[in-house]
Short mmCIF file of C-alpha atoms and ligand atoms in Angstrom, two decimals:
data_model
loop_
_atom_site.label_atom_id
_atom_site.label_comp_id
_atom_site.label_asym_id
_atom_site.label_seq_id
_atom_site.Cartn_x
_atom_site.Cartn_y
_atom_site.Cartn_z
CA MET A 1 -21.39 36.42 -9.43
CA ALA A 2 -21.66 36.45 -5.64
CA PRO A 3 -18.64 34.91 -3.91
CA PRO A 4 -19.25 31.43 -2.45
CA ILE A 5 -20.17 30.91 1.18
CA ARG A 6 -17.09 29.96 3.20
CA SER A 7 -18.36 30.81 6.68
CA VAL A 8 -21.24 29.22 8.56
CA TYR A 9 -22.78 30.14 11.91
CA VAL A 10 -24.81 27.45 13.70
CA HIS A 11 -27.10 28.37 16.57
CA ALA A 12 -27.49 26.02 19.54
CA PRO A 13 -30.49 27.48 21.38
CA PHE A 14 -30.55 25.69 24.74
CA CYS A 15 -29.47 27.09 28.10
CA ALA A 16 -29.83 25.59 31.58
CA ARG A 17 -31.44 28.87 32.65
CA ARG A 18 -31.69 32.37 31.30
CA CYS A 19 -29.14 34.92 32.49
CA SER A 20 -30.69 38.12 33.81
CA TYR A 21 -29.43 40.33 30.96
CA CYS A 22 -29.79 37.90 28.05
CA ASP A 23 -31.91 38.74 25.03
CA PHE A 24 -30.66 35.97 22.72
CA ALA A 25 -32.80 33.31 21.03
CA VAL A 26 -32.65 30.92 23.97
CA THR A 27 -34.82 27.99 25.06
CA VAL A 28 -34.49 27.07 28.73
CA ASP A 29 -33.91 23.33 28.93
CA PRO A 30 -31.46 21.96 31.53
CA ASP A 31 -30.55 18.98 29.35
CA GLY A 32 -30.72 20.50 25.87
CA ASP A 33 -32.08 18.46 23.00
CA ALA A 34 -29.08 17.29 20.99
CA GLY A 35 -31.10 14.82 18.92
CA GLY A 36 -33.77 17.34 17.98
CA TRP A 37 -31.11 19.93 17.22
CA GLY A 38 -29.18 17.65 14.86
CA GLU A 39 -32.35 16.54 13.13
CA ALA A 40 -33.51 20.12 12.57
CA LEU A 41 -30.12 21.27 11.28
CA ALA A 42 -29.96 18.37 8.82
CA ALA A 43 -33.46 19.29 7.58
CA GLU A 44 -32.51 22.96 7.20
CA LEU A 45 -29.36 21.99 5.31
CA ARG A 46 -31.38 19.91 2.87
CA GLN A 47 -33.61 22.92 2.30
CA VAL A 48 -30.63 25.25 1.76
CA GLU A 49 -29.12 22.75 -0.68
CA ARG A 50 -32.38 22.59 -2.63
CA GLU A 51 -32.22 26.37 -2.97
CA GLY A 52 -28.78 25.93 -4.56
CA LEU A 53 -27.04 28.17 -2.03
CA PHE A 54 -24.63 25.84 -0.37
CA GLY A 55 -23.66 22.52 -1.99
CA PRO A 56 -22.18 19.49 -0.20
CA ALA A 57 -18.71 20.36 -1.50
CA SER A 58 -18.78 24.02 -0.38
CA LEU A 59 -15.51 24.14 1.52
CA LEU A 60 -15.69 26.14 4.74
CA THR A 61 -12.88 28.25 6.11
CA THR A 62 -14.75 29.09 9.32
CA LEU A 63 -17.52 27.40 11.29
CA TYR A 64 -18.87 28.98 14.46
CA VAL A 65 -21.26 27.23 16.84
CA GLY A 66 -22.83 29.79 19.17
CA GLY A 67 -25.79 30.02 21.43
CA GLY A 68 -27.36 29.46 23.72
CA THR A 69 -24.94 27.04 25.28
CA PRO A 70 -23.50 24.55 22.77
CA SER A 71 -21.70 22.66 25.57
CA LEU A 72 -25.10 21.86 27.12
CA LEU A 73 -25.76 19.57 24.14
CA GLY A 74 -23.24 17.07 25.44
CA PRO A 75 -20.04 15.50 24.11
CA GLY A 76 -21.56 14.07 20.91
CA ALA A 77 -23.11 17.28 19.58
CA MET A 78 -20.17 18.30 17.38
CA ASP A 79 -20.08 14.82 15.83
CA VAL A 80 -23.77 15.25 15.02
CA LEU A 81 -23.05 18.62 13.43
CA ALA A 82 -20.09 17.25 11.46
CA GLY A 83 -22.34 14.45 10.21
CA ALA A 84 -25.01 16.92 9.09
CA LEU A 85 -22.54 19.20 7.31
CA GLY A 86 -20.63 16.32 5.73
CA PRO A 87 -16.89 15.83 5.23
CA GLY A 88 -16.83 17.71 1.92
CA ARG A 89 -17.49 20.98 3.71
CA LEU A 90 -15.15 20.40 6.64
CA SER A 91 -11.97 19.20 4.97
CA ALA A 92 -10.08 22.51 4.57
CA PRO A 93 -6.75 22.10 6.39
CA ASP A 94 -7.01 25.63 7.80
CA LEU A 95 -10.67 25.39 8.91
CA GLU A 96 -11.28 27.47 12.05
CA TRP A 97 -14.02 25.66 13.96
CA THR A 98 -15.11 27.57 17.05
CA ALA A 99 -17.69 26.42 19.56
CA GLU A 100 -18.96 28.41 22.51
CA ALA A 101 -19.07 26.75 25.91
CA ASN A 102 -20.05 27.59 29.44
CA PRO A 103 -17.49 26.45 32.03
CA GLU A 104 -19.93 24.28 34.03
CA SER A 105 -20.71 22.03 31.07
CA PHE A 106 -17.30 22.07 29.39
CA THR A 107 -15.98 18.84 30.89
CA PRO A 108 -12.69 17.10 30.02
CA GLU A 109 -14.59 14.35 28.21
CA LEU A 110 -16.61 16.85 26.18
CA ALA A 111 -13.46 18.80 25.28
CA LYS A 112 -11.79 15.64 23.94
CA ARG A 113 -14.83 14.66 21.89
CA TRP A 114 -15.13 18.14 20.44
CA ARG A 115 -11.45 18.16 19.49
CA ALA A 116 -11.80 14.75 17.86
CA ALA A 117 -14.79 16.03 15.86
CA GLY A 118 -12.68 18.93 14.55
CA VAL A 119 -13.29 21.84 16.95
CA ASN A 120 -10.03 23.79 17.26
CA ARG A 121 -11.15 26.98 18.99
CA VAL A 122 -13.32 27.39 22.10
CA SER A 123 -15.00 30.55 23.31
CA LEU A 124 -15.72 30.37 27.04
CA GLY A 125 -18.52 32.40 28.60
CA VAL A 126 -16.69 33.41 31.77
CA GLN A 127 -18.05 36.95 32.31
CA SER A 128 -16.74 37.23 35.90
CA PHE A 129 -14.94 35.35 38.66
CA HIS A 130 -16.85 37.11 41.44
CA GLU A 131 -19.39 34.79 43.06
CA PRO A 132 -22.07 37.38 44.00
CA THR A 133 -21.85 38.78 40.47
CA LEU A 134 -22.18 35.33 38.90
CA GLN A 135 -25.24 34.68 41.05
CA TRP A 136 -26.73 38.07 40.15
CA MET A 137 -26.30 37.25 36.48
CA GLY A 138 -27.78 33.78 36.94
CA ARG A 139 -24.65 31.99 35.81
CA LEU A 140 -23.82 28.53 37.06
CA HIS A 141 -20.09 27.98 36.82
CA GLY A 142 -18.72 29.49 40.06
CA ALA A 143 -15.42 31.31 40.49
CA GLU A 144 -13.28 28.24 39.87
CA GLY A 145 -15.15 26.97 36.82
CA PRO A 146 -13.16 28.92 34.23
CA ALA A 147 -9.81 27.51 35.38
CA ARG A 148 -11.13 23.95 35.06
CA ALA A 149 -12.51 24.70 31.60
CA VAL A 150 -9.30 26.27 30.29
CA GLU A 151 -7.37 23.26 31.57
CA ALA A 152 -9.84 20.86 29.93
CA ALA A 153 -9.45 22.66 26.60
CA ARG A 154 -5.66 22.60 26.73
CA ASP A 155 -5.53 18.96 27.84
CA ALA A 156 -7.73 18.08 24.87
CA GLY A 157 -5.34 19.88 22.50
CA ILE A 158 -7.39 23.06 22.04
CA ALA A 159 -4.94 25.86 22.75
CA ASN A 160 -6.92 28.52 20.91
CA VAL A 161 -9.19 29.60 23.75
CA SER A 162 -11.13 32.84 23.95
CA ILE A 163 -12.61 34.23 27.16
CA ASP A 164 -15.67 36.49 27.32
CA LEU A 165 -15.85 39.04 30.12
CA ILE A 166 -18.58 41.53 30.90
CA PHE A 167 -18.02 45.06 32.19
CA GLY A 168 -20.11 48.03 33.27
CA LEU A 169 -21.93 46.09 36.01
CA PRO A 170 -23.72 47.85 38.90
CA VAL A 171 -21.37 49.13 41.56
CA ALA A 172 -23.50 47.60 44.35
CA LEU A 173 -22.37 44.10 43.32
CA GLY A 174 -18.90 44.84 44.69
CA ARG A 175 -17.28 43.31 41.63
CA SER A 176 -13.70 44.46 41.01
CA TRP A 177 -13.13 44.81 37.27
CA THR A 178 -9.38 44.99 37.79
CA GLU A 179 -9.31 41.73 39.73
CA ASP A 180 -11.41 39.94 37.14
CA LEU A 181 -9.15 41.20 34.36
CA GLU A 182 -6.07 39.97 36.20
CA ARG A 183 -7.60 36.55 36.77
CA ALA A 184 -8.41 36.28 33.08
CA LEU A 185 -4.92 37.42 32.07
CA ALA A 186 -3.36 34.79 34.33
CA PHE A 187 -4.70 32.09 31.98
CA GLU A 188 -2.57 33.51 29.13
CA VAL A 189 -5.21 32.58 26.58
CA PRO A 190 -4.71 33.99 23.09
CA HIS A 191 -8.05 35.80 22.84
CA VAL A 192 -10.28 37.92 25.07
CA SER A 193 -13.67 39.45 24.19
CA LEU A 194 -15.19 42.21 26.32
CA TYR A 195 -18.86 43.08 26.36
CA GLY A 196 -20.40 46.03 28.13
CA LEU A 197 -23.63 45.38 30.00
CA THR A 198 -26.64 46.54 28.04
CA VAL A 199 -30.13 46.57 29.46
CA GLU A 200 -32.61 45.06 27.01
CA PRO A 201 -36.27 45.74 27.86
CA ARG A 202 -37.42 42.13 27.33
CA THR A 203 -35.03 40.64 29.88
CA PRO A 204 -35.42 40.11 33.64
CA LEU A 205 -32.80 42.84 34.13
CA GLY A 206 -34.69 45.16 31.79
CA ARG A 207 -37.85 44.71 33.84
CA ALA A 208 -35.96 45.23 37.11
CA VAL A 209 -34.48 48.49 35.80
CA ALA A 210 -37.88 49.66 34.53
CA GLU A 211 -39.38 48.99 37.97
CA GLY A 212 -36.53 50.72 39.78
CA ARG A 213 -35.23 47.54 41.44
CA GLU A 214 -31.87 47.81 39.62
CA PRO A 215 -30.02 50.92 38.50
CA PRO A 216 -29.56 51.71 34.80
CA VAL A 217 -26.09 51.24 33.29
CA ASP A 218 -23.68 53.84 34.64
CA ALA A 219 -22.22 55.40 31.46
CA GLU A 220 -19.16 56.76 33.21
CA ARG A 221 -18.33 53.43 34.79
CA TYR A 222 -18.83 51.71 31.42
CA ARG A 223 -16.40 54.12 29.79
CA GLU A 224 -13.78 53.88 32.53
CA GLU A 225 -13.82 50.08 32.60
CA PHE A 226 -13.59 49.80 28.82
CA LEU A 227 -10.59 52.16 28.67
CA LEU A 228 -8.92 50.50 31.64
CA ALA A 229 -9.25 47.07 30.01
CA ALA A 230 -7.96 48.35 26.67
CA GLU A 231 -4.87 49.70 28.38
CA ARG A 232 -4.26 46.65 30.56
CA LEU A 233 -4.71 44.14 27.75
CA ALA A 234 -2.44 46.13 25.43
CA ALA A 235 0.22 46.17 28.16
CA ALA A 236 -0.12 42.38 28.42
CA GLY A 237 0.65 42.01 24.71
CA TYR A 238 -2.86 41.76 23.27
CA GLU A 239 -3.72 43.53 20.05
CA HIS A 240 -7.01 45.43 20.35
CA TYR A 241 -8.05 44.51 16.85
CA GLU A 242 -11.77 45.23 17.01
CA VAL A 243 -14.02 47.21 19.39
CA SER A 244 -14.66 44.23 21.67
CA ASN A 245 -11.83 41.86 20.76
CA PHE A 246 -8.21 41.37 21.76
CA ALA A 247 -5.77 38.76 20.44
CA ARG A 248 -2.21 37.61 20.96
CA ASP A 249 0.05 35.69 18.61
CA GLY A 250 -2.07 36.66 15.61
CA LEU A 251 -4.98 34.46 16.80
CA LEU A 252 -7.77 36.82 15.75
CA SER A 253 -11.26 35.42 15.27
CA ARG A 254 -11.26 34.61 11.56
CA HIS A 255 -14.98 33.87 11.64
CA ASN A 256 -15.87 37.32 12.96
CA GLY A 257 -13.48 38.73 10.37
CA ALA A 258 -15.88 37.48 7.68
CA TYR A 259 -18.67 39.58 9.25
CA TRP A 260 -16.53 42.68 9.51
CA ASP A 261 -15.15 42.36 5.96
CA GLY A 262 -18.64 42.01 4.47
CA ARG A 263 -18.00 38.47 3.18
CA PRO A 264 -21.02 36.16 2.71
CA TYR A 265 -22.03 33.79 5.49
CA LEU A 266 -24.81 31.32 6.12
CA GLY A 267 -26.64 31.08 9.44
CA LEU A 268 -28.29 27.81 10.45
CA GLY A 269 -30.66 27.33 13.38
CA ASN A 270 -33.38 29.42 14.97
CA GLY A 271 -32.75 33.16 14.89
CA ALA A 272 -29.59 32.76 12.80
CA HIS A 273 -28.72 35.50 10.31
CA SER A 274 -27.28 35.08 6.82
CA TYR A 275 -25.70 37.59 4.48
CA ARG A 276 -24.95 37.57 0.82
CA HIS A 277 -24.52 41.05 -0.55
CA PRO A 278 -26.88 42.85 -0.85
CA VAL A 279 -29.33 40.52 0.91
CA ARG A 280 -29.50 39.95 4.63
CA SER A 281 -31.96 37.39 6.01
CA TRP A 282 -32.81 35.78 9.30
CA ASN A 283 -34.51 32.63 10.49
CA VAL A 284 -37.57 32.36 12.72
CA ARG A 285 -36.47 33.02 16.27
CA ASP A 286 -38.53 30.55 18.26
CA TRP A 287 -36.96 27.09 18.50
CA GLU A 288 -40.20 25.08 18.24
CA ALA A 289 -41.51 27.18 15.34
CA TYR A 290 -38.17 26.83 13.54
CA ARG A 291 -38.07 23.12 14.12
CA ALA A 292 -41.63 22.58 12.90
CA ARG A 293 -40.88 24.49 9.72
CA VAL A 294 -37.69 22.75 8.73
CA LEU A 295 -39.06 19.29 9.59
CA ALA A 296 -42.00 20.05 7.30
CA GLY A 297 -39.52 20.79 4.50
CA GLU A 298 -40.15 24.53 4.58
CA SER A 299 -37.65 27.35 4.61
CA ALA A 300 -36.56 28.57 8.06
CA GLU A 301 -36.25 32.12 6.79
CA GLU A 302 -38.50 34.60 8.53
CA GLU A 303 -37.59 37.74 6.68
CA ARG A 304 -35.05 39.29 4.34
CA GLU A 305 -33.99 42.76 3.40
CA GLU A 306 -32.01 44.10 0.50
CA LEU A 307 -29.51 46.77 1.47
CA THR A 308 -29.87 49.98 -0.48
CA ALA A 309 -26.69 51.58 -1.84
CA GLU A 310 -26.91 54.19 0.96
CA ALA A 311 -27.33 51.59 3.70
CA ALA A 312 -24.47 49.54 2.25
CA ALA A 313 -22.22 52.63 2.22
CA LEU A 314 -22.96 53.41 5.88
CA GLU A 315 -22.38 49.78 6.79
CA ARG A 316 -18.98 49.78 5.03
CA VAL A 317 -17.93 52.82 7.02
CA TRP A 318 -19.23 51.38 10.29
CA LEU A 319 -17.65 47.96 9.76
CA GLY A 320 -14.38 49.52 8.63
CA LEU A 321 -14.17 51.74 11.69
CA ARG A 322 -14.87 48.92 14.11
CA THR A 323 -11.63 47.11 13.32
CA ARG A 324 -8.00 48.08 13.69
CA GLU A 325 -7.74 47.97 9.89
CA GLY A 326 -9.83 51.12 9.79
CA LEU A 327 -10.52 52.79 6.46
CA ALA A 328 -8.21 53.70 3.61
CA ARG A 329 -7.46 57.43 3.61
CA ALA A 330 -7.95 57.44 -0.15
CA SER A 331 -11.56 56.31 0.34
CA LEU A 332 -12.50 59.30 2.50
CA GLY A 333 -12.34 62.24 0.11
CA PRO A 334 -11.33 65.76 1.22
CA ARG A 335 -14.28 66.27 3.59
CA GLY A 336 -13.86 62.83 5.16
CA LEU A 337 -10.15 63.45 5.64
CA ALA A 338 -10.80 66.82 7.22
CA LEU A 339 -13.25 65.17 9.64
CA ALA A 340 -10.74 62.42 10.44
CA GLU A 341 -8.17 65.09 11.26
CA THR A 342 -10.52 66.62 13.84
CA TRP A 343 -10.91 63.17 15.39
CA ILE A 344 -7.16 62.83 15.63
CA GLY A 345 -7.03 66.16 17.49
CA GLN A 346 -9.59 64.74 19.95
CA ARG A 347 -7.67 61.43 20.30
CA LEU A 348 -10.59 59.54 18.79
CA ALA A 349 -8.55 58.26 15.83
CA ASP A 350 -5.05 58.01 14.44
CA PHE A 351 -3.42 57.55 11.06
CA LEU A 352 -1.35 54.47 10.43
CA GLY A 353 0.25 54.61 7.00
CA ASP A 354 -2.57 55.02 4.53
CA ARG A 355 -5.32 54.01 7.01
CA VAL A 356 -7.50 55.92 9.46
CA ARG A 357 -8.24 53.92 12.60
CA LEU A 358 -10.24 54.65 15.71
CA THR A 359 -8.60 54.58 19.12
CA PRO A 360 -10.34 52.96 22.14
CA LEU A 361 -11.69 56.43 22.96
CA GLY A 362 -13.10 56.63 19.43
CA TRP A 363 -14.62 53.16 19.68
CA LEU A 364 -16.73 54.36 22.60
CA GLU A 365 -18.41 56.65 20.05
CA LEU A 366 -18.30 54.33 17.05
CA ASP A 367 -21.93 54.75 15.96
CA ARG A 368 -21.86 58.55 16.01
CA LEU A 369 -18.50 58.75 14.21
CA ALA A 370 -19.61 56.32 11.49
CA VAL A 371 -22.77 58.35 10.84
CA ASP A 372 -20.78 61.61 10.73
CA LEU A 373 -18.24 60.18 8.31
CA ASP A 374 -20.89 58.65 6.11
CA ALA A 375 -22.70 61.99 5.99
CA VAL A 376 -19.73 63.57 4.22
CA GLY A 377 -19.83 60.88 1.56
CA ALA A 378 -16.83 58.82 2.63
CA GLY A 379 -18.48 55.43 2.31
CA LEU A 380 -19.57 56.11 -1.25
CA ARG A 381 -16.02 56.06 -2.50
CA PRO A 382 -14.46 52.73 -3.43
CA GLN A 383 -12.01 51.52 -0.81
CA ALA A 384 -8.38 51.72 -1.84
CA GLY A 385 -6.91 48.64 -0.22
S1 LIG B 401 -25.61 31.37 28.92
FE1 LIG B 401 -25.42 32.95 27.31
S2 LIG B 401 -27.05 32.52 25.83
FE2 LIG B 401 -27.54 31.37 27.72
S3 LIG B 401 -28.92 32.69 28.88
FE3 LIG B 401 -26.82 33.13 29.58
S4 LIG B 401 -26.07 34.85 28.31
FE4 LIG B 401 -27.91 33.95 27.31
#
């Protein structure tokens, strides 16, 4: 029998405007539509319950509200969500409830209301402290916004704060990656996530690059900034526990851990993905189309795929290599072990006890290394530990 769902992702699709590089399922609406959002989620939940997937007493260990910009929905949005999910699902004493926020809309009042509703972890979309860079990205919070937001979270009793930063930006912006890292470190938050700029064709940035108005991502700069950050954050006491994520005091993202461990999760909202081995499914991406469907009592699911044994094996290798847990040596077989030893010679990996783990240098080549390891049959062996 499939294990029960203990992790839920909820998508909040609204943003005040679209950032130049963003390819997420976003609806531009300066005020958001908290009422419509709550109504649609409640309708989708009723549908999911009818399908017998997720009963009112399914106790969650992690809940993650992402976006979009959840903080744009105003102070009452998390109460609305708690009402839709119901107390039976939210009563675990160790529930990790994360909500993403942008600094400009994460006010002291909103922070207090979120905390009262049950939110105990906030992920702040900071990206940079450099004004010209923030303007280039189309972000609204200004250089001082993050400090106000971190203070608001702490004053509300939310100490578990994560900060997102972006690296690999065009040199012409004059952004100093070192300075931005130091400003982020000065907050002494327990969690930092780093994302390299990627140019997606459907975005304003993608079009600007295609037309030659912006340069493509500089691969060497991307690599240097990633390695510099890995070194600086490690020196500041952060554990680099996954390609993009760093934590202190053991405050890893437990919700993301469910993704990386291959545990089942349910996604609610437009564009949200769900997984229950071996089936992965995703909801319709457009907010209005999603809303119309769920309010009509129909399923929000757009498509599903069943992972083949081969695809599942590659995914196990890829997911294993992306975290500091790595893979059990016993799962690799002689050819996998021989390959891992060549990686160690190239400083792409190391052995820790009975595990093989990638180094930051190895993480820069994660996709290639996972494919190479899978090709020698490593993922087909059951994991030992
Ligand atoms: S705030 Fe986040 S989700 Fe919204 S447009 Fe910007 S990057 Fe995309």
